[in-house]
Amino acid sequence: MRRVGIHGTEPLYGLEATRSIERTASSALPPHTLMARAGLRVAELTRALAPHARRIWIACGPGNNGGDGLVAATHLQHFSRSTGGLPDIVVTLCGDPARLPPDATHALQQALATGLQIQDAPPSSFDFAIDALLGIGCRRPPEGLLADHLRILRSSGAPVLSVDLPSGLDINTGVLMRAPGENPQASQERHTLSLLTLKPGLFTANGRDAAGQVWFDDLGVPPCDGVLAQAQLICEAPHSTAPRRRAHATHKGSYGEVVILGGQDIAQAGAGMTGAAVLAARAALHGGAGRVYVALLGETPGEPAVRWDPECPELMFRSVAALMSSALMQTAVIVCGCGGGDVVAELLPAVLAQAPALVLDADALNAIAKDSHLQARLQERSASGWITVLTPHPLEAARLLDSDTATVMSDRLAAAQHLSDRFAAICVLKGSGTVISAPGSMPMINASGNAALATAGTGDVLAGMIGSALALPPGSFEQTVQRVAGAVHQHGRLADRWIQTAHAGHLTASMLAEQAL
């Protein structure tokens, strides 16, 4: 058993793959072996997480997930008796005992044979709870007694350990089906012990909040030949993108150039809209780019109205006309759309036709979503071997897919892959468990990041960080995808470090940009 989310990468298996692995393992082992192992691991983790609990509630459901809970309860009851009756073990069972699956029926018989009593109702108070109500096969919102028990579990404030999946969480998508009237405690300590396989739904959409800290035990079952993972979890920056010592015999040109096309000239916008572009530019510079240029959209012809950034004087401001007619459009990484409003649409035909390495964000994505001609030009870029990275949040993704946010959020992996396939581009679908997808590649889910990133400008910082990652000497397409994934992971890791070092106050995008390397 081990904690997940610390090192390397992890394969993630969806519903059908997990069931295939389970069937193969069950056919090669004595009856009830997997459930016996699973229940024991749940009991062991419970003892480690709640060594001083005085009362533990095991909420069991009508399937094999409930059977795992019954086996765990039997082990915990043995431990309780050996220590003088503490903790007090309270077990409830939703469903008809006569209709349990065979493995769960066996677990119930063993539990009853040891003197374990099944209670009619949850305890009035408890120090720790085990959620063994619903497993990977859940397809509809919980009802009746199941819903009642789930509401109590999630509203109590007591720590909860979920068996395999939090009840009601979709294994593939991370969408959480809530019980009617449910009011979960945001501060509740949550853990999930994922068994046999790690599931993608634990790490994206509602999954990260619902699952809390994820633990994993493969139950002694080796990887199954021929069963493909659905996605990959990134727990640390890919090795090829990790910070490394720079050679002495290098210069600023060795680390590439980034051009930021975005923002908006103060004279044109009244109150000014330069912040998004400047944040992206600062992030690209602090992320390691050798030179970073900024052109603010919508400015009057001639010299740029903004000539320098007093907090980051290394940035070089140029007029849009000067940059658009320069060789930089063919040699630098172009980051387009961090601000700019409707003006960005006027530049996109030339940008799409000239830039071999392009990051499209925010206003650029919205402009493309409105224009079928721009969409066609975007699709054509891959024929030249050019790199395009799209960085939408769910609403922007929905616009590009001519869909809606709810549909995108109902299956984030599928939405990201659809965007990659449609536009022949690398897609970074932002949100809890950011998804990185590319044509012909297994999608990735980023494990880093937290709610400190839920503030204006952090997406602009990410666009700049991706720009600096792409500015390094080109490699294979797979290496490029890994660089993008590395920038996404580092972006989240910076926010994680902010939380871990107990900084007071709010993490702002400008603070994030300063730490971009």
Coordinates of C-alpha atoms in Angstrom, one line a residue:
M1 CA 0.0 0.0 0.0
R2 CA 1.3 3.5 -0.8
R3 CA 0.3 7.1 -1.0
V4 CA -0.4 8.4 -4.5
G5 CA 0.7 11.7 -6.0
I6 CA 4.3 12.0 -4.9
H7 CA 6.6 10.6 -7.5
G8 CA 6.7 9.7 -11.2
T9 CA 3.7 8.9 -13.3
E10 CA 0.8 6.4 -12.7
P11 CA -1.3 4.5 -15.2
L12 CA -5.1 5.1 -14.7
Y13 CA -7.6 2.5 -15.7
G14 CA -11.3 3.0 -16.5
L15 CA -14.3 0.9 -15.8
E16 CA -13.9 -1.8 -18.4
A17 CA -10.2 -2.2 -18.0
T18 CA -10.5 -2.5 -14.2
R19 CA -13.2 -5.1 -14.5
S20 CA -11.1 -7.0 -17.0
I21 CA -8.2 -7.1 -14.6
E22 CA -10.5 -8.1 -11.8
R23 CA -11.9 -11.0 -13.8
T24 CA -8.5 -12.2 -14.8
A25 CA -7.2 -12.1 -11.2
S26 CA -10.3 -13.7 -9.7
S27 CA -10.1 -16.7 -12.2
A28 CA -6.5 -17.4 -11.1
L29 CA -7.0 -17.1 -7.3
P30 CA -9.1 -19.1 -4.8
P31 CA -12.7 -17.8 -4.3
H32 CA -13.1 -14.6 -2.3
T33 CA -9.3 -13.9 -2.2
L34 CA -9.4 -10.4 -3.7
M35 CA -12.2 -9.3 -1.3
A36 CA -10.2 -10.8 1.7
R37 CA -7.1 -8.8 0.7
A38 CA -9.1 -5.6 0.0
G39 CA -10.9 -5.7 3.4
L40 CA -7.7 -6.4 5.2
R41 CA -6.0 -3.4 3.5
V42 CA -8.9 -1.1 4.4
A43 CA -8.7 -2.2 8.0
E44 CA -4.9 -1.6 8.1
L45 CA -5.2 1.9 6.6
T46 CA -8.0 2.7 9.0
R47 CA -5.8 1.8 12.0
A48 CA -3.0 3.9 10.6
L49 CA -5.2 7.0 9.9
A50 CA -7.3 6.8 13.1
P51 CA -5.2 5.1 15.8
H52 CA -7.0 6.9 18.6
A53 CA -10.6 6.7 17.3
R54 CA -13.2 5.6 20.0
R55 CA -16.0 4.8 17.6
I56 CA -15.7 3.8 13.9
W57 CA -18.7 3.6 11.6
I58 CA -18.5 1.2 8.6
A59 CA -21.3 2.1 6.2
C60 CA -21.7 -0.9 3.8
G61 CA -23.7 -1.0 0.6
P62 CA -25.5 -3.7 -1.3
G63 CA -22.6 -4.8 -3.5
N64 CA -19.0 -6.0 -3.4
N65 CA -17.9 -2.6 -2.1
G66 CA -20.0 -3.3 0.9
G67 CA -18.4 -6.7 1.1
D68 CA -15.0 -5.1 1.4
G69 CA -16.4 -3.0 4.2
L70 CA -17.7 -6.1 6.0
V71 CA -14.3 -7.8 5.8
A72 CA -12.6 -4.6 7.1
A73 CA -15.2 -4.5 10.0
T74 CA -14.4 -8.1 10.9
H75 CA -10.7 -7.3 11.2
L76 CA -11.3 -4.1 13.1
Q77 CA -13.6 -6.0 15.5
H78 CA -10.9 -8.5 16.3
F79 CA -8.5 -5.6 17.0
S80 CA -11.1 -3.9 19.2
R81 CA -11.6 -7.0 21.3
S82 CA -7.8 -7.4 21.7
T83 CA -7.5 -3.9 23.1
G84 CA -10.4 -4.0 25.6
G85 CA -13.3 -2.9 23.4
L86 CA -11.9 0.2 21.7
P87 CA -12.6 1.4 19.2
D88 CA -16.3 0.7 19.2
I89 CA -17.1 -0.8 15.8
V90 CA -20.6 0.1 14.3
V91 CA -21.6 -1.6 11.1
T92 CA -24.6 -0.8 9.0
L93 CA -25.8 -2.6 5.8
C94 CA -28.0 -1.0 3.1
G95 CA -29.8 -3.6 1.1
D96 CA -31.3 -7.0 1.4
P97 CA -28.7 -9.5 2.8
A98 CA -30.3 -12.3 0.8
R99 CA -29.5 -10.4 -2.5
L100 CA -25.8 -9.7 -1.9
P101 CA -23.3 -10.9 -4.6
P102 CA -21.5 -14.1 -3.8
D103 CA -18.3 -12.5 -2.4
A104 CA -20.2 -10.1 -0.3
T105 CA -22.5 -12.9 1.0
H106 CA -19.4 -14.8 2.1
A107 CA -18.0 -11.7 3.8
L108 CA -21.3 -11.2 5.7
Q109 CA -21.4 -14.8 6.8
Q110 CA -17.8 -14.6 8.1
A111 CA -18.6 -11.3 9.9
L112 CA -21.7 -12.7 11.6
A113 CA -19.8 -15.9 12.6
T114 CA -17.3 -13.8 14.6
G115 CA -20.1 -12.1 16.5
L116 CA -20.2 -8.9 14.6
Q117 CA -23.6 -7.3 14.8
I118 CA -25.2 -5.3 12.0
Q119 CA -26.9 -2.2 13.3
D120 CA -30.2 -0.8 12.0
A121 CA -29.0 2.8 12.0
P122 CA -25.7 4.8 12.0
P123 CA -24.3 5.9 15.4
S124 CA -25.3 9.3 16.6
S125 CA -21.6 10.2 16.7
F126 CA -18.4 8.7 15.4
D127 CA -14.7 9.7 15.2
F128 CA -14.0 8.0 11.8
A129 CA -16.1 6.4 9.1
I130 CA -15.5 4.0 6.2
D131 CA -17.5 4.6 3.1
A132 CA -18.2 1.2 1.5
L133 CA -21.6 2.1 0.1
L134 CA -21.1 2.2 -3.7
G135 CA -18.3 1.1 -5.9
I136 CA -17.1 1.4 -9.5
G137 CA -20.4 0.2 -11.0
C138 CA -22.5 3.1 -9.7
R139 CA -24.5 4.6 -12.5
R140 CA -27.3 6.6 -10.9
P141 CA -27.7 8.9 -7.9
P142 CA -28.1 7.2 -4.6
E143 CA -31.6 6.9 -3.2
G144 CA -33.5 5.8 -0.1
L145 CA -31.4 4.5 2.8
L146 CA -28.2 4.7 0.7
A147 CA -28.8 8.4 0.2
D148 CA -29.5 8.9 3.9
H149 CA -26.3 7.2 5.0
L150 CA -24.3 9.1 2.4
R151 CA -25.7 12.4 3.6
I152 CA -24.6 11.6 7.1
L153 CA -21.1 10.5 6.0
R154 CA -20.5 13.7 4.1
S155 CA -22.0 16.2 6.5
S156 CA -20.6 14.8 9.8
G157 CA -17.2 16.5 9.7
A158 CA -15.6 13.3 10.8
P159 CA -12.8 11.9 8.7
V160 CA -13.9 9.4 6.0
L161 CA -12.0 6.6 4.2
S162 CA -13.7 5.6 0.9
V163 CA -13.2 2.1 -0.3
D164 CA -12.0 2.1 -3.9
L165 CA -14.0 5.2 -4.9
P166 CA -16.1 7.8 -3.0
S167 CA -19.7 6.6 -3.3
G168 CA -21.4 8.2 -6.3
L169 CA -18.1 9.2 -8.1
D170 CA -17.9 8.1 -11.7
I171 CA -14.8 6.0 -12.2
N172 CA -14.0 7.4 -15.7
T173 CA -15.0 11.1 -15.5
G174 CA -14.8 12.2 -11.9
V175 CA -18.4 13.4 -12.0
L176 CA -19.9 13.1 -8.5
M177 CA -23.6 12.1 -8.2
R178 CA -24.8 13.5 -4.9
A179 CA -27.6 12.4 -2.7
P180 CA -30.7 14.7 -2.6
G181 CA -30.2 17.4 0.0
E182 CA -26.5 16.5 0.5
N183 CA -24.4 19.2 2.2
P184 CA -20.8 18.0 2.3
Q185 CA -18.3 19.6 4.7
A186 CA -15.6 21.4 2.7
S187 CA -13.1 21.0 5.6
Q188 CA -13.8 17.2 6.1
E189 CA -10.7 15.1 6.1
R190 CA -11.0 12.6 3.2
H191 CA -9.1 9.6 2.1
T192 CA -9.6 7.0 -0.6
L193 CA -8.0 3.6 -0.9
S194 CA -8.1 2.7 -4.6
L195 CA -7.9 -1.1 -5.0
L196 CA -6.4 -3.2 -7.8
T197 CA -6.1 -0.1 -10.2
L198 CA -5.9 3.6 -10.0
K199 CA -9.0 5.3 -11.6
P200 CA -9.0 8.5 -13.6
G201 CA -12.1 9.8 -11.9
L202 CA -10.2 10.2 -8.7
F203 CA -8.0 12.9 -10.1
T204 CA -10.2 15.2 -12.2
A205 CA -13.5 17.1 -12.0
N206 CA -15.1 16.5 -8.6
G207 CA -12.7 13.6 -7.9
R208 CA -10.0 15.5 -6.2
D209 CA -12.3 17.0 -3.6
A210 CA -14.3 13.9 -3.1
A211 CA -11.4 11.5 -2.8
G212 CA -9.0 13.6 -0.7
Q213 CA -5.7 11.9 -0.2
V214 CA -5.6 8.8 -2.5
W215 CA -3.8 5.6 -1.4
F216 CA -3.3 2.6 -3.6
D217 CA -3.0 -1.2 -3.2
D218 CA -2.8 -3.5 -6.2
L219 CA -3.9 -6.5 -4.0
G220 CA -0.9 -8.5 -5.2
V221 CA -2.2 -8.5 -8.8
P222 CA 0.5 -7.7 -11.4
P223 CA -0.3 -5.6 -14.5
C224 CA -2.4 -7.5 -17.0
D225 CA -1.1 -8.0 -20.5
G226 CA -3.3 -6.4 -23.2
V227 CA -5.3 -4.2 -20.9
L228 CA -4.6 -0.5 -21.8
A229 CA -4.7 2.4 -19.4
Q230 CA -7.1 5.2 -20.1
A231 CA -4.9 8.0 -19.0
Q232 CA -1.7 8.8 -17.2
L233 CA -1.4 10.7 -13.9
I234 CA 1.6 13.2 -13.7
C235 CA 2.8 13.3 -10.1
E236 CA 6.1 15.1 -10.9
A237 CA 7.5 17.0 -13.8
P238 CA 8.6 14.6 -16.6
H239 CA 12.4 13.9 -16.3
S240 CA 13.1 15.6 -19.6
T241 CA 11.5 18.9 -18.4
A242 CA 12.9 19.0 -14.9
P243 CA 15.1 22.1 -14.1
R244 CA 18.7 21.3 -14.9
R245 CA 22.1 23.1 -14.7
R246 CA 22.8 25.3 -17.7
A247 CA 26.0 24.9 -19.5
H248 CA 28.5 27.7 -19.1
A249 CA 29.1 28.0 -22.9
T250 CA 25.6 29.2 -23.6
H251 CA 23.9 32.6 -24.1
K252 CA 20.4 34.1 -24.1
G253 CA 19.9 32.9 -27.6
S254 CA 20.4 29.3 -26.4
Y255 CA 17.1 29.4 -24.5
G256 CA 14.8 30.8 -27.2
E257 CA 12.5 33.7 -27.7
V258 CA 8.9 34.2 -26.8
V259 CA 6.5 36.8 -28.2
I260 CA 3.4 37.7 -26.3
L261 CA 0.5 39.1 -28.4
G262 CA -2.2 40.2 -26.1
G263 CA -3.4 42.8 -23.6
Q264 CA -4.7 46.1 -24.9
D265 CA -3.3 49.5 -25.2
I266 CA -4.4 51.9 -22.4
A267 CA -5.2 54.6 -24.8
Q268 CA -7.7 52.3 -26.6
A269 CA -9.2 50.6 -23.6
G270 CA -9.6 53.5 -21.3
A271 CA -8.9 51.8 -18.0
G272 CA -6.2 49.6 -19.6
M273 CA -6.0 45.8 -20.2
T274 CA -2.3 45.2 -20.2
G275 CA -2.2 42.9 -17.2
A276 CA -2.8 39.6 -18.9
A277 CA -0.1 40.0 -21.4
V278 CA 2.4 41.3 -18.9
L279 CA 1.7 38.4 -16.6
A280 CA 2.3 35.9 -19.4
A281 CA 5.5 37.7 -20.4
R282 CA 6.9 37.7 -16.9
A283 CA 6.1 34.0 -16.5
A284 CA 7.9 33.3 -19.8
L285 CA 10.9 35.2 -18.7
H286 CA 11.1 33.7 -15.2
G287 CA 10.4 30.4 -16.8
G288 CA 13.7 30.5 -18.6
A289 CA 13.2 32.1 -22.0
G290 CA 16.2 33.9 -23.3
R291 CA 14.3 36.9 -24.6
V292 CA 10.6 37.9 -24.2
Y293 CA 8.8 40.5 -26.4
V294 CA 5.4 42.0 -25.7
A295 CA 3.1 43.6 -28.2
L296 CA -0.2 45.1 -26.9
L297 CA -3.1 44.8 -29.2
G298 CA -5.3 47.6 -30.4
E299 CA -2.6 50.3 -29.9
T300 CA -2.2 53.3 -32.2
P301 CA 0.3 52.9 -35.0
G302 CA 4.0 53.7 -34.3
E303 CA 5.8 53.3 -31.0
P304 CA 4.1 51.2 -28.3
A305 CA 2.3 53.2 -25.7
V306 CA 3.7 51.0 -23.0
R307 CA 7.5 51.1 -23.3
W308 CA 8.7 49.1 -20.3
D309 CA 7.6 47.2 -17.2
P310 CA 9.2 48.8 -14.1
E311 CA 8.9 45.6 -12.2
C312 CA 10.4 43.5 -14.9
P313 CA 12.5 45.8 -17.1
E314 CA 14.0 42.8 -19.0
L315 CA 10.7 42.6 -21.1
M316 CA 11.0 44.2 -24.5
F317 CA 7.9 46.1 -25.7
R318 CA 7.3 46.5 -29.4
S319 CA 4.5 47.7 -31.6
V320 CA 2.2 45.1 -33.1
A321 CA 3.1 46.2 -36.6
A322 CA 6.9 45.9 -35.9
L323 CA 6.6 42.4 -34.5
M324 CA 4.1 41.1 -37.1
S325 CA 6.5 42.1 -39.9
S326 CA 9.6 40.7 -38.2
A327 CA 11.4 37.4 -38.4
L328 CA 10.4 36.7 -34.8
M329 CA 7.0 35.4 -36.1
Q330 CA 8.9 32.5 -37.7
T331 CA 11.6 32.0 -35.1
A332 CA 10.0 32.7 -31.7
V333 CA 7.2 31.0 -29.8
I334 CA 4.1 33.1 -30.1
V335 CA 1.7 33.3 -27.2
C336 CA -1.5 34.9 -28.4
G337 CA -4.7 35.8 -26.7
C338 CA -3.8 36.7 -23.1
G339 CA -6.2 39.7 -23.3
G340 CA -6.8 41.6 -26.5
G341 CA -10.6 41.3 -26.8
D342 CA -12.0 41.3 -30.3
V343 CA -8.9 42.9 -31.8
V344 CA -7.1 39.6 -31.6
A345 CA -9.3 38.2 -34.4
E346 CA -7.8 40.6 -36.9
L347 CA -4.3 39.2 -36.3
L348 CA -5.1 35.6 -36.1
P349 CA -5.0 34.8 -39.8
A350 CA -1.4 36.0 -40.0
V351 CA -0.4 34.4 -36.7
L352 CA -1.8 31.0 -37.7
A353 CA -0.1 31.3 -41.1
Q354 CA 3.4 32.3 -39.8
A355 CA 4.1 30.9 -36.3
P356 CA 5.7 27.4 -36.3
A357 CA 5.2 27.3 -32.5
L358 CA 2.0 28.8 -31.1
V359 CA 0.2 28.9 -27.8
L360 CA -3.5 30.1 -28.1
D361 CA -5.2 31.3 -25.0
A362 CA -8.4 33.0 -23.9
D363 CA -9.5 35.7 -26.4
A364 CA -7.7 33.9 -29.2
L365 CA -9.7 30.8 -28.5
N366 CA -12.9 32.7 -28.3
A367 CA -12.2 34.3 -31.7
I368 CA -11.5 31.0 -33.3
A369 CA -14.7 29.5 -31.9
K370 CA -16.7 32.2 -33.7
D371 CA -15.0 31.8 -37.1
S372 CA -15.0 28.7 -39.2
H373 CA -12.3 30.1 -41.5
L374 CA -9.9 30.5 -38.5
Q375 CA -10.8 26.9 -37.4
A376 CA -9.9 25.6 -40.8
R377 CA -6.5 27.5 -40.7
L378 CA -5.9 26.1 -37.3
Q379 CA -6.5 22.5 -38.5
E380 CA -4.1 23.1 -41.4
R381 CA -1.1 23.9 -39.3
S382 CA -0.2 20.3 -38.4
A383 CA 0.4 19.6 -42.1
S384 CA 3.5 21.8 -41.9
G385 CA 4.7 20.0 -38.8
W386 CA 3.9 23.1 -36.7
I387 CA 3.1 23.0 -33.0
T388 CA -0.1 24.4 -31.6
V389 CA -1.1 24.4 -27.9
L390 CA -4.6 25.3 -26.9
T391 CA -5.2 26.3 -23.2
P392 CA -8.9 26.5 -22.7
H393 CA -10.9 26.6 -19.5
P394 CA -14.2 24.6 -19.7
L395 CA -16.3 27.4 -21.1
E396 CA -13.7 28.2 -23.8
A397 CA -13.5 24.5 -24.6
A398 CA -17.3 24.3 -24.9
R399 CA -17.3 27.2 -27.4
L400 CA -14.6 25.5 -29.5
L401 CA -16.7 22.3 -29.5
D402 CA -20.0 24.1 -30.1
S403 CA -21.2 22.6 -26.9
D404 CA -21.8 23.7 -23.3
T405 CA -19.8 23.7 -20.1
A406 CA -21.8 21.0 -18.5
T407 CA -21.1 18.6 -21.4
V408 CA -17.4 19.4 -21.2
M409 CA -17.3 18.8 -17.5
S410 CA -19.3 15.6 -17.8
D411 CA -16.2 14.0 -19.4
R412 CA -13.1 16.2 -19.3
L413 CA -10.8 13.5 -20.8
A414 CA -13.1 13.0 -23.8
A415 CA -13.5 16.8 -24.3
A416 CA -9.7 17.5 -24.3
Q417 CA -9.1 14.6 -26.7
H418 CA -11.9 15.8 -29.0
L419 CA -10.2 19.2 -29.2
S420 CA -6.8 17.7 -29.9
D421 CA -8.2 15.4 -32.6
R422 CA -10.3 18.1 -34.2
F423 CA -7.6 20.8 -34.4
A424 CA -4.5 18.6 -34.5
A425 CA -3.2 20.4 -31.5
I426 CA -2.0 19.8 -27.9
C427 CA -4.8 20.7 -25.6
V428 CA -4.4 21.8 -22.0
L429 CA -8.0 21.7 -20.5
K430 CA -7.6 23.7 -17.3
G431 CA -9.4 23.0 -14.0
S432 CA -9.2 20.6 -11.1
G433 CA -7.0 17.8 -12.5
T434 CA -5.9 19.7 -15.7
V435 CA -6.0 17.3 -18.7
I436 CA -3.2 17.4 -21.3
S437 CA -4.0 15.6 -24.6
A438 CA -2.5 15.3 -28.0
P439 CA -3.4 13.5 -31.2
G440 CA -2.4 9.9 -31.1
S441 CA -1.2 10.1 -27.4
M442 CA -2.6 8.8 -24.1
P443 CA -4.1 11.8 -22.2
M444 CA -2.5 12.9 -19.0
I445 CA -4.1 14.3 -15.8
N446 CA -2.0 16.7 -13.7
A447 CA -1.8 15.9 -10.0
S448 CA -0.4 19.2 -8.8
G449 CA -2.2 22.4 -8.0
N450 CA -4.9 23.6 -5.6
A451 CA -7.6 26.3 -5.1
A452 CA -4.9 29.0 -4.6
L453 CA -4.8 29.1 -8.4
A454 CA -8.5 30.2 -8.4
T455 CA -7.7 33.8 -9.0
A456 CA -7.4 36.2 -12.0
G457 CA -4.3 35.9 -14.1
T458 CA -3.0 32.5 -13.2
G459 CA -4.1 31.1 -16.6
D460 CA -2.0 33.9 -18.3
V461 CA 0.9 32.8 -16.2
L462 CA 0.4 29.2 -17.4
A463 CA 0.4 30.3 -21.0
G464 CA 3.7 32.1 -20.5
M465 CA 5.2 29.1 -18.8
I466 CA 4.2 26.9 -21.7
G467 CA 5.7 29.4 -24.1
S468 CA 9.1 29.3 -22.3
A469 CA 9.0 25.5 -22.3
L470 CA 8.4 25.4 -26.1
A471 CA 11.2 28.0 -26.7
L472 CA 13.9 25.4 -26.0
P473 CA 15.6 23.7 -29.0
P474 CA 12.9 21.6 -30.7
G475 CA 12.7 17.8 -30.1
S476 CA 10.3 15.1 -31.1
F477 CA 6.6 15.7 -30.9
E478 CA 6.4 13.4 -27.9
Q479 CA 9.1 15.5 -26.2
T480 CA 7.1 18.6 -27.0
V481 CA 4.0 17.1 -25.3
Q482 CA 6.1 16.3 -22.3
R483 CA 7.4 19.8 -22.1
V484 CA 3.9 21.1 -22.1
A485 CA 2.9 18.6 -19.4
G486 CA 6.0 19.7 -17.4
A487 CA 5.0 23.3 -17.5
V488 CA 1.4 22.5 -16.4
H489 CA 2.8 20.4 -13.5
Q490 CA 5.3 23.1 -12.4
H491 CA 2.5 25.7 -12.5
G492 CA 0.5 23.6 -10.0
R493 CA 3.5 22.7 -8.0
L494 CA 4.2 26.4 -7.3
A495 CA 0.8 26.7 -5.8
D496 CA 1.3 23.6 -3.8
R497 CA 4.5 25.0 -2.4
W498 CA 2.7 28.2 -1.5
I499 CA 0.2 26.2 0.6
Q500 CA 2.9 24.0 2.2
T501 CA 5.1 26.8 3.3
A502 CA 2.1 28.4 5.1
H503 CA 2.3 31.8 3.4
A504 CA -0.1 34.3 4.8
G505 CA -2.4 36.0 2.4
H506 CA -3.6 35.4 -1.1
L507 CA -1.5 33.9 -3.9
T508 CA -1.7 36.4 -6.8
A509 CA -0.8 35.7 -10.4
S510 CA 2.1 38.2 -10.3
M511 CA 3.6 36.3 -7.3
L512 CA 3.2 33.0 -9.2
A513 CA 4.9 34.5 -12.3
E514 CA 8.0 35.4 -10.3
Q515 CA 8.5 31.8 -9.2
A516 CA 7.8 30.3 -12.7
L517 CA 11.1 28.4 -13.0

